[in-house]
Amino acid sequence: MGFTIDIKPWITEKSVKLAEKGKYTFLVDKKAKKMTIRQVLKDLYGVIVGNVNVCVVKSKRVRVPKYWKYKRLGFKKGYKKVIVTIKEGGDKIANLFKI
Protein backbone atom coordinates (compact mmCIF):
# COMPACT_ATOMS: atom_id res chain seq x y z
CA MET A 1 0.00 0.00 0.00
CA GLY A 2 1.15 3.55 -0.62
CA PHE A 3 0.84 5.14 2.81
CA THR A 4 3.14 8.05 3.55
CA ILE A 5 2.86 8.79 7.27
CA ASP A 6 5.78 9.91 9.40
CA ILE A 7 6.01 7.55 12.37
CA LYS A 8 8.74 8.17 14.94
CA PRO A 9 9.28 6.24 18.18
CA TRP A 10 8.58 8.35 21.29
CA ILE A 11 11.28 7.43 23.81
CA THR A 12 10.67 8.34 27.45
CA GLU A 13 10.94 6.43 30.72
CA LYS A 14 7.24 5.64 30.63
CA SER A 15 7.29 4.46 27.01
CA VAL A 16 10.24 2.13 27.69
CA LYS A 17 8.35 0.56 30.60
CA LEU A 18 5.26 0.16 28.42
CA ALA A 19 7.38 -1.45 25.68
CA GLU A 20 8.23 -4.28 28.06
CA LYS A 21 4.49 -5.01 28.30
CA GLY A 22 4.00 -4.97 24.52
CA LYS A 23 2.75 -1.37 24.21
CA TYR A 24 4.74 0.96 21.96
CA THR A 25 4.52 4.76 21.71
CA PHE A 26 4.95 6.71 18.46
CA LEU A 27 4.63 10.28 17.21
CA VAL A 28 2.56 10.53 14.03
CA ASP A 29 1.13 13.19 11.71
CA LYS A 30 -1.87 15.06 13.05
CA LYS A 31 -3.94 13.94 10.05
CA ALA A 32 -3.21 10.22 10.53
CA LYS A 33 -6.16 7.91 11.25
CA LYS A 34 -6.14 4.76 13.40
CA MET A 35 -6.62 2.36 10.50
CA THR A 36 -3.79 3.87 8.44
CA ILE A 37 -1.47 3.79 11.47
CA ARG A 38 -2.34 0.13 11.98
CA GLN A 39 -1.58 -0.67 8.31
CA VAL A 40 1.70 1.27 8.24
CA LEU A 41 2.97 -0.46 11.39
CA LYS A 42 2.10 -3.81 9.87
CA ASP A 43 4.07 -2.91 6.72
CA LEU A 44 7.07 -1.41 8.56
CA TYR A 45 7.55 -3.85 11.44
CA GLY A 46 5.51 -6.89 10.38
CA VAL A 47 3.45 -7.04 13.60
CA ILE A 48 -0.27 -7.54 14.20
CA VAL A 49 -1.64 -4.49 16.01
CA GLY A 50 -4.33 -5.17 18.59
CA ASN A 51 -5.32 -1.77 19.96
CA VAL A 52 -4.51 1.82 18.96
CA ASN A 53 -4.92 4.64 21.51
CA VAL A 54 -4.55 8.22 20.27
CA CYS A 55 -3.62 11.30 22.32
CA VAL A 56 -3.64 14.73 20.65
CA VAL A 57 -1.55 17.27 22.56
CA LYS A 58 -2.56 20.86 21.83
CA SER A 59 -0.09 23.67 21.25
CA LYS A 60 0.81 25.71 24.32
CA ARG A 61 1.70 29.35 24.87
CA VAL A 62 5.24 29.98 26.10
CA ARG A 63 7.13 33.13 27.01
CA VAL A 64 10.04 33.99 24.77
CA PRO A 65 13.05 34.76 27.03
CA LYS A 66 14.49 37.42 24.72
CA TYR A 67 11.35 39.53 25.02
CA TRP A 68 10.39 39.15 28.70
CA LYS A 69 10.42 42.89 29.14
CA TYR A 70 7.67 43.24 26.53
CA LYS A 71 5.77 40.10 27.62
CA ARG A 72 6.03 38.57 24.18
CA LEU A 73 4.50 35.11 23.78
CA GLY A 74 5.32 32.29 21.43
CA PHE A 75 3.77 28.90 20.81
CA LYS A 76 5.03 25.37 21.34
CA LYS A 77 3.83 23.06 18.56
CA GLY A 78 1.24 20.42 19.31
CA TYR A 79 1.57 16.79 18.26
CA LYS A 80 -0.29 13.49 18.02
CA LYS A 81 0.92 10.58 20.14
CA VAL A 82 -0.16 6.97 19.56
CA ILE A 83 0.11 4.05 21.98
CA VAL A 84 -0.07 0.77 20.08
CA THR A 85 -0.73 -2.61 21.72
CA ILE A 86 0.59 -5.73 19.99
CA LYS A 87 -1.78 -8.72 19.97
CA GLU A 88 -1.14 -11.67 22.28
CA GLY A 89 1.21 -14.19 20.70
CA GLY A 90 2.47 -11.61 18.20
CA ASP A 91 6.13 -10.74 17.76
CA LYS A 92 7.48 -7.78 19.69
CA ILE A 93 9.12 -4.96 17.78
CA ALA A 94 12.80 -5.80 18.09
CA ASN A 95 15.40 -3.20 19.05
CA LEU A 96 12.98 -0.26 18.95
CA PHE A 97 13.84 1.19 22.35
CA LYS A 98 17.39 -0.11 22.71
CA ILE A 99 19.76 2.79 23.33
JSON list of C-alpha atoms in Angstrom, two decimals:
[
{"chain": "A", "resi": 1, "resn": "MET", "atom": "CA", "xyz": [0.00, 0.00, 0.00]},
{"chain": "A", "resi": 2, "resn": "GLY", "atom": "CA", "xyz": [1.15, 3.55, -0.62]},
{"chain": "A", "resi": 3, "resn": "PHE", "atom": "CA", "xyz": [0.84, 5.14, 2.81]},
{"chain": "A", "resi": 4, "resn": "THR", "atom": "CA", "xyz": [3.14, 8.05, 3.55]},
{"chain": "A", "resi": 5, "resn": "ILE", "atom": "CA", "xyz": [2.86, 8.79, 7.27]},
{"chain": "A", "resi": 6, "resn": "ASP", "atom": "CA", "xyz": [5.78, 9.91, 9.40]},
{"chain": "A", "resi": 7, "resn": "ILE", "atom": "CA", "xyz": [6.01, 7.55, 12.37]},
{"chain": "A", "resi": 8, "resn": "LYS", "atom": "CA", "xyz": [8.74, 8.17, 14.94]},
{"chain": "A", "resi": 9, "resn": "PRO", "atom": "CA", "xyz": [9.28, 6.24, 18.18]},
{"chain": "A", "resi": 10, "resn": "TRP", "atom": "CA", "xyz": [8.58, 8.35, 21.29]},
{"chain": "A", "resi": 11, "resn": "ILE", "atom": "CA", "xyz": [11.28, 7.43, 23.81]},
{"chain": "A", "resi": 12, "resn": "THR", "atom": "CA", "xyz": [10.67, 8.34, 27.45]},
{"chain": "A", "resi": 13, "resn": "GLU", "atom": "CA", "xyz": [10.94, 6.43, 30.72]},
{"chain": "A", "resi": 14, "resn": "LYS", "atom": "CA", "xyz": [7.24, 5.64, 30.63]},
{"chain": "A", "resi": 15, "resn": "SER", "atom": "CA", "xyz": [7.29, 4.46, 27.01]},
{"chain": "A", "resi": 16, "resn": "VAL", "atom": "CA", "xyz": [10.24, 2.13, 27.69]},
{"chain": "A", "resi": 17, "resn": "LYS", "atom": "CA", "xyz": [8.35, 0.56, 30.60]},
{"chain": "A", "resi": 18, "resn": "LEU", "atom": "CA", "xyz": [5.26, 0.16, 28.42]},
{"chain": "A", "resi": 19, "resn": "ALA", "atom": "CA", "xyz": [7.38, -1.45, 25.68]},
{"chain": "A", "resi": 20, "resn": "GLU", "atom": "CA", "xyz": [8.23, -4.28, 28.06]},
{"chain": "A", "resi": 21, "resn": "LYS", "atom": "CA", "xyz": [4.49, -5.01, 28.30]},
{"chain": "A", "resi": 22, "resn": "GLY", "atom": "CA", "xyz": [4.00, -4.97, 24.52]},
{"chain": "A", "resi": 23, "resn": "LYS", "atom": "CA", "xyz": [2.75, -1.37, 24.21]},
{"chain": "A", "resi": 24, "resn": "TYR", "atom": "CA", "xyz": [4.74, 0.96, 21.96]},
{"chain": "A", "resi": 25, "resn": "THR", "atom": "CA", "xyz": [4.52, 4.76, 21.71]},
{"chain": "A", "resi": 26, "resn": "PHE", "atom": "CA", "xyz": [4.95, 6.71, 18.46]},
{"chain": "A", "resi": 27, "resn": "LEU", "atom": "CA", "xyz": [4.63, 10.28, 17.21]},
{"chain": "A", "resi": 28, "resn": "VAL", "atom": "CA", "xyz": [2.56, 10.53, 14.03]},
{"chain": "A", "resi": 29, "resn": "ASP", "atom": "CA", "xyz": [1.13, 13.19, 11.71]},
{"chain": "A", "resi": 30, "resn": "LYS", "atom": "CA", "xyz": [-1.87, 15.06, 13.05]},
{"chain": "A", "resi": 31, "resn": "LYS", "atom": "CA", "xyz": [-3.94, 13.94, 10.05]},
{"chain": "A", "resi": 32, "resn": "ALA", "atom": "CA", "xyz": [-3.21, 10.22, 10.53]},
{"chain": "A", "resi": 33, "resn": "LYS", "atom": "CA", "xyz": [-6.16, 7.91, 11.25]},
{"chain": "A", "resi": 34, "resn": "LYS", "atom": "CA", "xyz": [-6.14, 4.76, 13.40]},
{"chain": "A", "resi": 35, "resn": "MET", "atom": "CA", "xyz": [-6.62, 2.36, 10.50]},
{"chain": "A", "resi": 36, "resn": "THR", "atom": "CA", "xyz": [-3.79, 3.87, 8.44]},
{"chain": "A", "resi": 37, "resn": "ILE", "atom": "CA", "xyz": [-1.47, 3.79, 11.47]},
{"chain": "A", "resi": 38, "resn": "ARG", "atom": "CA", "xyz": [-2.34, 0.13, 11.98]},
{"chain": "A", "resi": 39, "resn": "GLN", "atom": "CA", "xyz": [-1.58, -0.67, 8.31]},
{"chain": "A", "resi": 40, "resn": "VAL", "atom": "CA", "xyz": [1.70, 1.27, 8.24]},
{"chain": "A", "resi": 41, "resn": "LEU", "atom": "CA", "xyz": [2.97, -0.46, 11.39]},
{"chain": "A", "resi": 42, "resn": "LYS", "atom": "CA", "xyz": [2.10, -3.81, 9.87]},
{"chain": "A", "resi": 43, "resn": "ASP", "atom": "CA", "xyz": [4.07, -2.91, 6.72]},
{"chain": "A", "resi": 44, "resn": "LEU", "atom": "CA", "xyz": [7.07, -1.41, 8.56]},
{"chain": "A", "resi": 45, "resn": "TYR", "atom": "CA", "xyz": [7.55, -3.85, 11.44]},
{"chain": "A", "resi": 46, "resn": "GLY", "atom": "CA", "xyz": [5.51, -6.89, 10.38]},
{"chain": "A", "resi": 47, "resn": "VAL", "atom": "CA", "xyz": [3.45, -7.04, 13.60]},
{"chain": "A", "resi": 48, "resn": "ILE", "atom": "CA", "xyz": [-0.27, -7.54, 14.20]},
{"chain": "A", "resi": 49, "resn": "VAL", "atom": "CA", "xyz": [-1.64, -4.49, 16.01]},
{"chain": "A", "resi": 50, "resn": "GLY", "atom": "CA", "xyz": [-4.33, -5.17, 18.59]},
{"chain": "A", "resi": 51, "resn": "ASN", "atom": "CA", "xyz": [-5.32, -1.77, 19.96]},
{"chain": "A", "resi": 52, "resn": "VAL", "atom": "CA", "xyz": [-4.51, 1.82, 18.96]},
{"chain": "A", "resi": 53, "resn": "ASN", "atom": "CA", "xyz": [-4.92, 4.64, 21.51]},
{"chain": "A", "resi": 54, "resn": "VAL", "atom": "CA", "xyz": [-4.55, 8.22, 20.27]},
{"chain": "A", "resi": 55, "resn": "CYS", "atom": "CA", "xyz": [-3.62, 11.30, 22.32]},
{"chain": "A", "resi": 56, "resn": "VAL", "atom": "CA", "xyz": [-3.64, 14.73, 20.65]},
{"chain": "A", "resi": 57, "resn": "VAL", "atom": "CA", "xyz": [-1.55, 17.27, 22.56]},
{"chain": "A", "resi": 58, "resn": "LYS", "atom": "CA", "xyz": [-2.56, 20.86, 21.83]},
{"chain": "A", "resi": 59, "resn": "SER", "atom": "CA", "xyz": [-0.09, 23.67, 21.25]},
{"chain": "A", "resi": 60, "resn": "LYS", "atom": "CA", "xyz": [0.81, 25.71, 24.32]},
{"chain": "A", "resi": 61, "resn": "ARG", "atom": "CA", "xyz": [1.70, 29.35, 24.87]},
{"chain": "A", "resi": 62, "resn": "VAL", "atom": "CA", "xyz": [5.24, 29.98, 26.10]},
{"chain": "A", "resi": 63, "resn": "ARG", "atom": "CA", "xyz": [7.13, 33.13, 27.01]},
{"chain": "A", "resi": 64, "resn": "VAL", "atom": "CA", "xyz": [10.04, 33.99, 24.77]},
{"chain": "A", "resi": 65, "resn": "PRO", "atom": "CA", "xyz": [13.05, 34.76, 27.03]},
{"chain": "A", "resi": 66, "resn": "LYS", "atom": "CA", "xyz": [14.49, 37.42, 24.72]},
{"chain": "A", "resi": 67, "resn": "TYR", "atom": "CA", "xyz": [11.35, 39.53, 25.02]},
{"chain": "A", "resi": 68, "resn": "TRP", "atom": "CA", "xyz": [10.39, 39.15, 28.70]},
{"chain": "A", "resi": 69, "resn": "LYS", "atom": "CA", "xyz": [10.42, 42.89, 29.14]},
{"chain": "A", "resi": 70, "resn": "TYR", "atom": "CA", "xyz": [7.67, 43.24, 26.53]},
{"chain": "A", "resi": 71, "resn": "LYS", "atom": "CA", "xyz": [5.77, 40.10, 27.62]},
{"chain": "A", "resi": 72, "resn": "ARG", "atom": "CA", "xyz": [6.03, 38.57, 24.18]},
{"chain": "A", "resi": 73, "resn": "LEU", "atom": "CA", "xyz": [4.50, 35.11, 23.78]},
{"chain": "A", "resi": 74, "resn": "GLY", "atom": "CA", "xyz": [5.32, 32.29, 21.43]},
{"chain": "A", "resi": 75, "resn": "PHE", "atom": "CA", "xyz": [3.77, 28.90, 20.81]},
{"chain": "A", "resi": 76, "resn": "LYS", "atom": "CA", "xyz": [5.03, 25.37, 21.34]},
{"chain": "A", "resi": 77, "resn": "LYS", "atom": "CA", "xyz": [3.83, 23.06, 18.56]},
{"chain": "A", "resi": 78, "resn": "GLY", "atom": "CA", "xyz": [1.24, 20.42, 19.31]},
{"chain": "A", "resi": 79, "resn": "TYR", "atom": "CA", "xyz": [1.57, 16.79, 18.26]},
{"chain": "A", "resi": 80, "resn": "LYS", "atom": "CA", "xyz": [-0.29, 13.49, 18.02]},
{"chain": "A", "resi": 81, "resn": "LYS", "atom": "CA", "xyz": [0.92, 10.58, 20.14]},
{"chain": "A", "resi": 82, "resn": "VAL", "atom": "CA", "xyz": [-0.16, 6.97, 19.56]},
{"chain": "A", "resi": 83, "resn": "ILE", "atom": "CA", "xyz": [0.11, 4.05, 21.98]},
{"chain": "A", "resi": 84, "resn": "VAL", "atom": "CA", "xyz": [-0.07, 0.77, 20.08]},
{"chain": "A", "resi": 85, "resn": "THR", "atom": "CA", "xyz": [-0.73, -2.61, 21.72]},
{"chain": "A", "resi": 86, "resn": "ILE", "atom": "CA", "xyz": [0.59, -5.73, 19.99]},
{"chain": "A", "resi": 87, "resn": "LYS", "atom": "CA", "xyz": [-1.78, -8.72, 19.97]},
{"chain": "A", "resi": 88, "resn": "GLU", "atom": "CA", "xyz": [-1.14, -11.67, 22.28]},
{"chain": "A", "resi": 89, "resn": "GLY", "atom": "CA", "xyz": [1.21, -14.19, 20.70]},
{"chain": "A", "resi": 90, "resn": "GLY", "atom": "CA", "xyz": [2.47, -11.61, 18.20]},
{"chain": "A", "resi": 91, "resn": "ASP", "atom": "CA", "xyz": [6.13, -10.74, 17.76]},
{"chain": "A", "resi": 92, "resn": "LYS", "atom": "CA", "xyz": [7.48, -7.78, 19.69]},
{"chain": "A", "resi": 93, "resn": "ILE", "atom": "CA", "xyz": [9.12, -4.96, 17.78]},
{"chain": "A", "resi": 94, "resn": "ALA", "atom": "CA", "xyz": [12.80, -5.80, 18.09]},
{"chain": "A", "resi": 95, "resn": "ASN", "atom": "CA", "xyz": [15.40, -3.20, 19.05]},
{"chain": "A", "resi": 96, "resn": "LEU", "atom": "CA", "xyz": [12.98, -0.26, 18.95]},
{"chain": "A", "resi": 97, "resn": "PHE", "atom": "CA", "xyz": [13.84, 1.19, 22.35]},
{"chain": "A", "resi": 98, "resn": "LYS", "atom": "CA", "xyz": [17.39, -0.11, 22.71]},
{"chain": "A", "resi": 99, "resn": "ILE", "atom": "CA", "xyz": [19.76, 2.79, 23.33]}
]
